[in-house]
Short mmCIF file of N, CA, C and O in Angstrom, two decimals:
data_model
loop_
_atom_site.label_atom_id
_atom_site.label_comp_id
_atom_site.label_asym_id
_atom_site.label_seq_id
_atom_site.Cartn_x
_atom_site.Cartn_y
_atom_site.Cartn_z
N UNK A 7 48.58 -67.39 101.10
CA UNK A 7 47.26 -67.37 101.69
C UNK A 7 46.60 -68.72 101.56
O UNK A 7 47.17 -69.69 101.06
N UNK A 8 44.97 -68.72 102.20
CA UNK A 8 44.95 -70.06 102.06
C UNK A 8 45.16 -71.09 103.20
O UNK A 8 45.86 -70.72 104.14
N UNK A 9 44.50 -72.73 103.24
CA UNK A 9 45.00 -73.32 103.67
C UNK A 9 45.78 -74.34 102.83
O UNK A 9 45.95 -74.46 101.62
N UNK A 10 46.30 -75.16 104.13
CA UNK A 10 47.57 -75.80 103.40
C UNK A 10 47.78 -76.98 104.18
O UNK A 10 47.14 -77.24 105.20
N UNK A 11 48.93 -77.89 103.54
CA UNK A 11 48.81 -79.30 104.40
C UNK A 11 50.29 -80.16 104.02
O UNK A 11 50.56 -80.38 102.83
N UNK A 12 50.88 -80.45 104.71
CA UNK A 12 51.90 -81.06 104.29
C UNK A 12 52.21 -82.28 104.87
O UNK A 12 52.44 -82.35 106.08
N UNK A 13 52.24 -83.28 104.10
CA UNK A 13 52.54 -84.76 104.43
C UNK A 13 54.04 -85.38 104.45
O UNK A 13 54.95 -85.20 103.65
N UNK A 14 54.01 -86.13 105.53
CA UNK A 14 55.48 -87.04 104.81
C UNK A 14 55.18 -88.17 105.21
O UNK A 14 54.16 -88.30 105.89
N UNK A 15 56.24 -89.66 104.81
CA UNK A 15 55.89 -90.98 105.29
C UNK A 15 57.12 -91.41 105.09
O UNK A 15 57.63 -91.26 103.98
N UNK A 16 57.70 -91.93 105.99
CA UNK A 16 59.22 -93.06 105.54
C UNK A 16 58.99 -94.03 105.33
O UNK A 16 58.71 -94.53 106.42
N UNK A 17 58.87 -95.00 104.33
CA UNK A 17 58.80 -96.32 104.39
C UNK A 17 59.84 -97.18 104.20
O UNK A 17 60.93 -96.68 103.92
N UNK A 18 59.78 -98.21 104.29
CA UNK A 18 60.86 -99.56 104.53
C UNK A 18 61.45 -99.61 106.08
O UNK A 18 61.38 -98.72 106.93
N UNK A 19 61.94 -100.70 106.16
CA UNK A 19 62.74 -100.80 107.39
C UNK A 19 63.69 -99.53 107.86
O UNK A 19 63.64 -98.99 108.97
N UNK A 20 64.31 -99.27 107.10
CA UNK A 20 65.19 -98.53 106.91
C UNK A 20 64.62 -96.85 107.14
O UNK A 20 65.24 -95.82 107.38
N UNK A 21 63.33 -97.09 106.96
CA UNK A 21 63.09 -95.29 106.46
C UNK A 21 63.95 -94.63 105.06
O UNK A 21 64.01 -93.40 105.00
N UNK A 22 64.37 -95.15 104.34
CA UNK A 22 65.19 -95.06 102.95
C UNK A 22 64.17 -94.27 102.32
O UNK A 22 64.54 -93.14 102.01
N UNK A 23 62.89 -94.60 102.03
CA UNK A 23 61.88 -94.16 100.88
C UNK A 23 61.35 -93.29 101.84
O UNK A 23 61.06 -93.77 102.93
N UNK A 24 61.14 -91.89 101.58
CA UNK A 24 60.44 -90.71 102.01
C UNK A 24 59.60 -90.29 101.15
O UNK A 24 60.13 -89.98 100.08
N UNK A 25 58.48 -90.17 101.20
CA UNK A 25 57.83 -89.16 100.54
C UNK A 25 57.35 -88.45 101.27
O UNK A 25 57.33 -88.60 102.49
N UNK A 26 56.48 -86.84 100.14
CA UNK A 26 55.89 -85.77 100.87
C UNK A 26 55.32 -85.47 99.78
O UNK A 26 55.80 -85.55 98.65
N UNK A 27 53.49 -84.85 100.31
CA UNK A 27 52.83 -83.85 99.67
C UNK A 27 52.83 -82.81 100.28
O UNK A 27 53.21 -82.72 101.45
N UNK A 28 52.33 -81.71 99.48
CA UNK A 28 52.08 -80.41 99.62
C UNK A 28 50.87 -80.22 98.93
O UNK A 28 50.62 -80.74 97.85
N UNK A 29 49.90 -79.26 99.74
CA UNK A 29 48.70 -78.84 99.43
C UNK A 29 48.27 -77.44 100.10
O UNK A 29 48.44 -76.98 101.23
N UNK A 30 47.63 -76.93 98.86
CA UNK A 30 47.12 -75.57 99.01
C UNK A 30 45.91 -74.94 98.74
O UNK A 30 45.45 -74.97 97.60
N UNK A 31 45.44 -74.46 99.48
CA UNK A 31 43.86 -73.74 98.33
C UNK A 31 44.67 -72.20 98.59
O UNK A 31 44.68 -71.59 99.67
N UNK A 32 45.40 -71.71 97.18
CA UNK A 32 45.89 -70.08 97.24
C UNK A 32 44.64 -69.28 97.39
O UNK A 32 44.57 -68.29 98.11
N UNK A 33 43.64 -69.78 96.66
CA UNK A 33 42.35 -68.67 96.74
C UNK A 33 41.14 -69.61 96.19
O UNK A 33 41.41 -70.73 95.78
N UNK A 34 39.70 -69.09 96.20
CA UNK A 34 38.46 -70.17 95.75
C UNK A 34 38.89 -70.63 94.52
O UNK A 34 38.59 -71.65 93.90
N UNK A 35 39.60 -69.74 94.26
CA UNK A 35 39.53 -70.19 92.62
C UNK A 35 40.86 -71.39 92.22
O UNK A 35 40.52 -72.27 91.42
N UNK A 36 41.95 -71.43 92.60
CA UNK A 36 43.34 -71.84 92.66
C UNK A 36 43.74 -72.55 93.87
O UNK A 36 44.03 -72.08 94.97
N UNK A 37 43.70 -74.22 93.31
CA UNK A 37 44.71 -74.70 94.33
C UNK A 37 45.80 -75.43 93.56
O UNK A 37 45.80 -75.84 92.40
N UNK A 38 46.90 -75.48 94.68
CA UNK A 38 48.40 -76.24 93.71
C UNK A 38 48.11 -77.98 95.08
O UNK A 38 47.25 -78.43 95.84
N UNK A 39 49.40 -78.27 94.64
CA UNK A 39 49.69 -79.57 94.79
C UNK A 39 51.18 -79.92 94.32
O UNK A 39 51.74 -79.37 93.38
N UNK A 40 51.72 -80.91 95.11
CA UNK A 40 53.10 -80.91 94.74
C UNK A 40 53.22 -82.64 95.47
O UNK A 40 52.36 -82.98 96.27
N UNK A 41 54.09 -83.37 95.18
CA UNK A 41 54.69 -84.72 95.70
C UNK A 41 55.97 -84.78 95.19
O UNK A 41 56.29 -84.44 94.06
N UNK A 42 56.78 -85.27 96.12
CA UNK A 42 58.15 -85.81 96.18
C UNK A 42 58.07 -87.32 96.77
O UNK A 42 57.60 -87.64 97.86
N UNK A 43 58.55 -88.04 95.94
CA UNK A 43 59.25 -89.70 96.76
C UNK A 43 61.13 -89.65 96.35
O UNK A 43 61.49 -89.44 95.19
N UNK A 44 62.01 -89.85 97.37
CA UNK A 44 62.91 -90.23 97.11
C UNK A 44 63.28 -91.64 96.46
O UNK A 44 64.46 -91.90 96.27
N UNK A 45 62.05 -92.74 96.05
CA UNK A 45 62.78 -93.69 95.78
C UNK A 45 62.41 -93.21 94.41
O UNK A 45 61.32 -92.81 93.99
N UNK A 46 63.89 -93.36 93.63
CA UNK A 46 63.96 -92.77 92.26
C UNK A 46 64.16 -90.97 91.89
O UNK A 46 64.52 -90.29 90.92
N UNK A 47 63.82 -90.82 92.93
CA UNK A 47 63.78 -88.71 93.23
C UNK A 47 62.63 -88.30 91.95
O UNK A 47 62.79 -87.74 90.87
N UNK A 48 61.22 -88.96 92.74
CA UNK A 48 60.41 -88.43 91.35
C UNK A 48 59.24 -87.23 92.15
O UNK A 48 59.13 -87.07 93.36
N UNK A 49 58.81 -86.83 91.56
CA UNK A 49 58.50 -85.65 91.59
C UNK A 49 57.06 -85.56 90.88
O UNK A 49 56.67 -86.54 90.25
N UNK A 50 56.03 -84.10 90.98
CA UNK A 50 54.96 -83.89 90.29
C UNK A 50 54.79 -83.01 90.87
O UNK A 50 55.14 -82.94 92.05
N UNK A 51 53.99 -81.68 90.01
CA UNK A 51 53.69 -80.79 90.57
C UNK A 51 52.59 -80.32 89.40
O UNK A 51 52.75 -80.14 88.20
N UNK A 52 51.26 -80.17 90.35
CA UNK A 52 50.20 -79.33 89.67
C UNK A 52 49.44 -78.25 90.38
O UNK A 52 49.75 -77.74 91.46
N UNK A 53 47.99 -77.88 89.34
CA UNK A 53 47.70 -77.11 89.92
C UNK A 53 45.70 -77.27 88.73
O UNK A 53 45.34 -77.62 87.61
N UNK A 54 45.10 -76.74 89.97
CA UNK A 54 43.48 -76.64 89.67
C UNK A 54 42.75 -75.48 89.58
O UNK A 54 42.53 -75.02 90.70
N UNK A 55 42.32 -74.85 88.72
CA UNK A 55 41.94 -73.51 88.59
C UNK A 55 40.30 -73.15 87.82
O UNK A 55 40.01 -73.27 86.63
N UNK A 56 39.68 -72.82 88.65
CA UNK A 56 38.55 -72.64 88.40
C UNK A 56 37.95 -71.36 87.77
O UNK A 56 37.78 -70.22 88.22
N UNK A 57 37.64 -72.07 86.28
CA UNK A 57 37.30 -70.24 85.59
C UNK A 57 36.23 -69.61 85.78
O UNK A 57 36.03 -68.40 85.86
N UNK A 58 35.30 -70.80 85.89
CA UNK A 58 34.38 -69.30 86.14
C UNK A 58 33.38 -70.85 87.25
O UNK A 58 34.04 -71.83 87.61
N UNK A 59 32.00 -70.76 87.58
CA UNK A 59 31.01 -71.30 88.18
C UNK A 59 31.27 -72.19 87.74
O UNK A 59 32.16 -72.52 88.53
N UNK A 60 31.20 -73.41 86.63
CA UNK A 60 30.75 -74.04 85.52
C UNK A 60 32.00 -74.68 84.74
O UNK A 60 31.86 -75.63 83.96
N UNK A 61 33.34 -74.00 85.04
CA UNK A 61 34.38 -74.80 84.12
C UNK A 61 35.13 -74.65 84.65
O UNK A 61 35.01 -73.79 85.51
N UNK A 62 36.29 -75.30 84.55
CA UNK A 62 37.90 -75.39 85.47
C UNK A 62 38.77 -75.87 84.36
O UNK A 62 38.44 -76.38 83.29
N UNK A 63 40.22 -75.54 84.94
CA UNK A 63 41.20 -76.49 83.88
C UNK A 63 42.24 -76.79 85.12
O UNK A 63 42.41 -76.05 86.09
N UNK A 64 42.91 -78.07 84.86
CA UNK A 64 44.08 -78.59 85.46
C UNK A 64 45.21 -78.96 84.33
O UNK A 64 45.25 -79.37 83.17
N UNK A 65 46.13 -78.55 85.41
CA UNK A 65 47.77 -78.90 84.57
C UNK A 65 48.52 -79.83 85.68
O UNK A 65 48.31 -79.64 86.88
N UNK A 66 49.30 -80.73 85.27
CA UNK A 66 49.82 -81.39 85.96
C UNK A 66 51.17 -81.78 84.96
O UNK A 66 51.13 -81.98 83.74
N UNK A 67 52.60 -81.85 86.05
CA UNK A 67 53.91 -82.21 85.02
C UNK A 67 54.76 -83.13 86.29
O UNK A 67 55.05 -82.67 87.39
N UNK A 68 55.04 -84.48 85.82
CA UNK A 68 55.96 -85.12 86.55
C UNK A 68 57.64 -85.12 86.13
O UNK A 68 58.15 -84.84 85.05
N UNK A 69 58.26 -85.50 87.34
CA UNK A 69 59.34 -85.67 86.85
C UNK A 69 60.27 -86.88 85.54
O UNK A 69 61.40 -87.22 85.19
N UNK A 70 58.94 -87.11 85.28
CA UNK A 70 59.86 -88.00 84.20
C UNK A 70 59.23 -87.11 82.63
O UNK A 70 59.11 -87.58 81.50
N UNK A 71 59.10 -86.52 82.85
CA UNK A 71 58.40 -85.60 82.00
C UNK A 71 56.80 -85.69 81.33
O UNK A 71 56.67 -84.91 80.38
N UNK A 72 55.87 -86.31 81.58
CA UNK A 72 54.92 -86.22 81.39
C UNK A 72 53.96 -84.88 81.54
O UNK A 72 54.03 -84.41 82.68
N UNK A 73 53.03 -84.12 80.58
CA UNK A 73 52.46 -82.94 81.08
C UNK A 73 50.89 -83.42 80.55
O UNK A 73 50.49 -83.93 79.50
N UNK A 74 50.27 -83.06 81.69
CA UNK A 74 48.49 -83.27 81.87
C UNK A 74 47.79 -82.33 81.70
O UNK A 74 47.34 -82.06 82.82
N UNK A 75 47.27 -81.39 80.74
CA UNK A 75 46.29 -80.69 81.02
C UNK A 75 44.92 -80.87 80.66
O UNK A 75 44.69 -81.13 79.48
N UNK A 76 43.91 -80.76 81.51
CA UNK A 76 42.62 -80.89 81.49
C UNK A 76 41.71 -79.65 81.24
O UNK A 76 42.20 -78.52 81.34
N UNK A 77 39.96 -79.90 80.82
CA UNK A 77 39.28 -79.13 80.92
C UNK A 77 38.16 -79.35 81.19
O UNK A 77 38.04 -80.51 80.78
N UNK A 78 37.09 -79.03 81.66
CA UNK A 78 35.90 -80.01 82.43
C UNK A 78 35.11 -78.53 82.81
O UNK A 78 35.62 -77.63 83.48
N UNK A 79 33.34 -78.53 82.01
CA UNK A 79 32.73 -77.68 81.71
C UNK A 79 31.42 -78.12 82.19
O UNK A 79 30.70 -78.63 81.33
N UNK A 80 30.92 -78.04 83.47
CA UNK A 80 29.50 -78.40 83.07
C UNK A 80 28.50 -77.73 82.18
O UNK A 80 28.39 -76.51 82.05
N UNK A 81 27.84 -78.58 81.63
CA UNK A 81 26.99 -78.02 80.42
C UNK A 81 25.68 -77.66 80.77
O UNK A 81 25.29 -76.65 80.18
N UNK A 82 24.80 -78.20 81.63
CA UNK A 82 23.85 -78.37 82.23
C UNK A 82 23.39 -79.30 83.69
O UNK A 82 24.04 -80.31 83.43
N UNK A 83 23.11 -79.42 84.26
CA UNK A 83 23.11 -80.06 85.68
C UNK A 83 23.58 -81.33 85.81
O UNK A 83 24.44 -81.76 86.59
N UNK A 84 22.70 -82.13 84.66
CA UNK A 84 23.39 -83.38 84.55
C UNK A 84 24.04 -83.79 83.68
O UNK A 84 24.18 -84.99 83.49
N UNK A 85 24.64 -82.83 82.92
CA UNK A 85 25.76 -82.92 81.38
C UNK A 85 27.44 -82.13 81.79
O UNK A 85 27.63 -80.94 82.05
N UNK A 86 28.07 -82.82 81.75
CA UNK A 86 29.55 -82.34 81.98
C UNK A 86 30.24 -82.66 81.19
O UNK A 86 30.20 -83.88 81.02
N UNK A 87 31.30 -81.82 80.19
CA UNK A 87 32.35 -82.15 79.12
C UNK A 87 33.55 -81.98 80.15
O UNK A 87 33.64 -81.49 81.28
N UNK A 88 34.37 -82.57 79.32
CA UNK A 88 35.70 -82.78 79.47
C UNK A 88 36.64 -83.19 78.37
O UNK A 88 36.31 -83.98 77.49
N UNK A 89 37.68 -82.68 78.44
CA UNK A 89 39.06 -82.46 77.84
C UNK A 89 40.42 -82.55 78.36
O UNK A 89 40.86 -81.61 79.02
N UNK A 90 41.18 -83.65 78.10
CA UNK A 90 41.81 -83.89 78.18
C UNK A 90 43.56 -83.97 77.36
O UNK A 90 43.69 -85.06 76.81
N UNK A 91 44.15 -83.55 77.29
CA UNK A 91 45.93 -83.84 76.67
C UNK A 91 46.93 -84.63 77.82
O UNK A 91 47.18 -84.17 78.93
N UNK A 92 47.37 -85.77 77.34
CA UNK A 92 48.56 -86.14 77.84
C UNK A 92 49.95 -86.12 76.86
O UNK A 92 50.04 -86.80 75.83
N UNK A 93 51.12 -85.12 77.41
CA UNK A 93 52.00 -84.94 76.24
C UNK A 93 53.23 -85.90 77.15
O UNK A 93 53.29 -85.86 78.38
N UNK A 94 54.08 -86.68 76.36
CA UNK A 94 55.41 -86.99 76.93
C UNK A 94 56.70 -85.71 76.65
O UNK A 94 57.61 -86.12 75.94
N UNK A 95 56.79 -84.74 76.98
CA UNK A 95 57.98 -83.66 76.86
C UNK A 95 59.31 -84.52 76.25
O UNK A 95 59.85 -83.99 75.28
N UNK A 96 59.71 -85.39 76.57
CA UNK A 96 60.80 -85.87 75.63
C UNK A 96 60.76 -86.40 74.66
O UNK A 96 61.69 -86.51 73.86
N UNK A 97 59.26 -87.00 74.51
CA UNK A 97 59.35 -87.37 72.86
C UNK A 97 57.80 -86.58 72.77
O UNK A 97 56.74 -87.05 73.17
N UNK A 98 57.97 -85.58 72.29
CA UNK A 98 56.41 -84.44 71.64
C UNK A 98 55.32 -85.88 70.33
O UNK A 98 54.12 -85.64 70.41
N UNK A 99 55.48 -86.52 69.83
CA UNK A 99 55.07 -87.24 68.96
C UNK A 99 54.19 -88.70 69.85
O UNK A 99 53.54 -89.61 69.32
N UNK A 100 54.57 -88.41 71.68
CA UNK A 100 53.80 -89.25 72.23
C UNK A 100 53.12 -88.31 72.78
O UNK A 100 53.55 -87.28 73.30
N UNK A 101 51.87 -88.73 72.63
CA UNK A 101 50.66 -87.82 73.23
C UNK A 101 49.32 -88.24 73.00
O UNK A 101 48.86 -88.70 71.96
N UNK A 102 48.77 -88.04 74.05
CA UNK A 102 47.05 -88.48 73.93
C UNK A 102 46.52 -87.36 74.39
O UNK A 102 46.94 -86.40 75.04
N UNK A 103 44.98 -87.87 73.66
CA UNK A 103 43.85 -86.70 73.40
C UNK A 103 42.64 -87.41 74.04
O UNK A 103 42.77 -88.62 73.91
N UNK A 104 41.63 -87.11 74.61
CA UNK A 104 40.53 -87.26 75.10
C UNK A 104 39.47 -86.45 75.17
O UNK A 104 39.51 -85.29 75.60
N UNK A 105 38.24 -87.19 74.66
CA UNK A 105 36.55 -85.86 75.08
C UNK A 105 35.70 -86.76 75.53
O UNK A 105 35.32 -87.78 74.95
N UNK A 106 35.31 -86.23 76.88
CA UNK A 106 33.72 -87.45 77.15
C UNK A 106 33.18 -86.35 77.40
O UNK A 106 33.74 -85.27 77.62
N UNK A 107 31.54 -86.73 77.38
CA UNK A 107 30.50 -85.75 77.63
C UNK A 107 30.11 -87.56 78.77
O UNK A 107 30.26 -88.74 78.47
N UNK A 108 29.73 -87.06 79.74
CA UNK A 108 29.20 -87.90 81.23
C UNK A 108 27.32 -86.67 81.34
O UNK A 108 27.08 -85.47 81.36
N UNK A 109 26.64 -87.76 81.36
CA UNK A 109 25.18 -87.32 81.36
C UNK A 109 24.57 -87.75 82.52
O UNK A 109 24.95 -88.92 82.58
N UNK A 110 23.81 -87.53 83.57
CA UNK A 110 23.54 -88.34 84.91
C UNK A 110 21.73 -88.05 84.01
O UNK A 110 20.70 -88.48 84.54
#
């Protein structure tokens, strides 16, 4: 369900390097996302999910193994938190952490 959208582009002389996105809104609440480039055969695939009015979380995982998940809450009109993890899946001991509070 949903709309949706799919991209491609050849680049170089050759047309050698292809890429493609993919895009979706499954429902108000849930959309995915996906990219392919053949140069290197790399890859990513996420997704955006909205919990309630006021907060959402995103996950995102590439093909070299990197995994993204986010969290982002508005607090009040002009106060928004956020949360962030970046993990490397092949080595668990690389990883970052992030919190901003953004105030307008």
């Amino acid at each position: 369900g949903g709309n949706f959208a799919v991209t491609a582009v050849a680049n170089g002389l050759k047309g050698d390097d292809v890429s493609a996105t993919y895009t979706q809104t499954v429902s108000d609440d849930l959309d995915v996302a996906g990219s392919f480039s053949s140069d290197g055969n790399k890859f990513s695939v996420g997704a955006n999910y909205k919990l309630d009015g006021d907060a959402a979380v995103k996950g995102k995982i590439n093909s070299d193994g990197i995994l993204n998940v986010g969290y982002q809450r508005q607090l009040t009109k002009g106060a928004t938190l956020n949360a962030g993890l970046e993990v490397d899946t092949n080595n668990l001991d690389n990883r970052k952490v992030g919190v901003s509070l953004a105030v307008k």
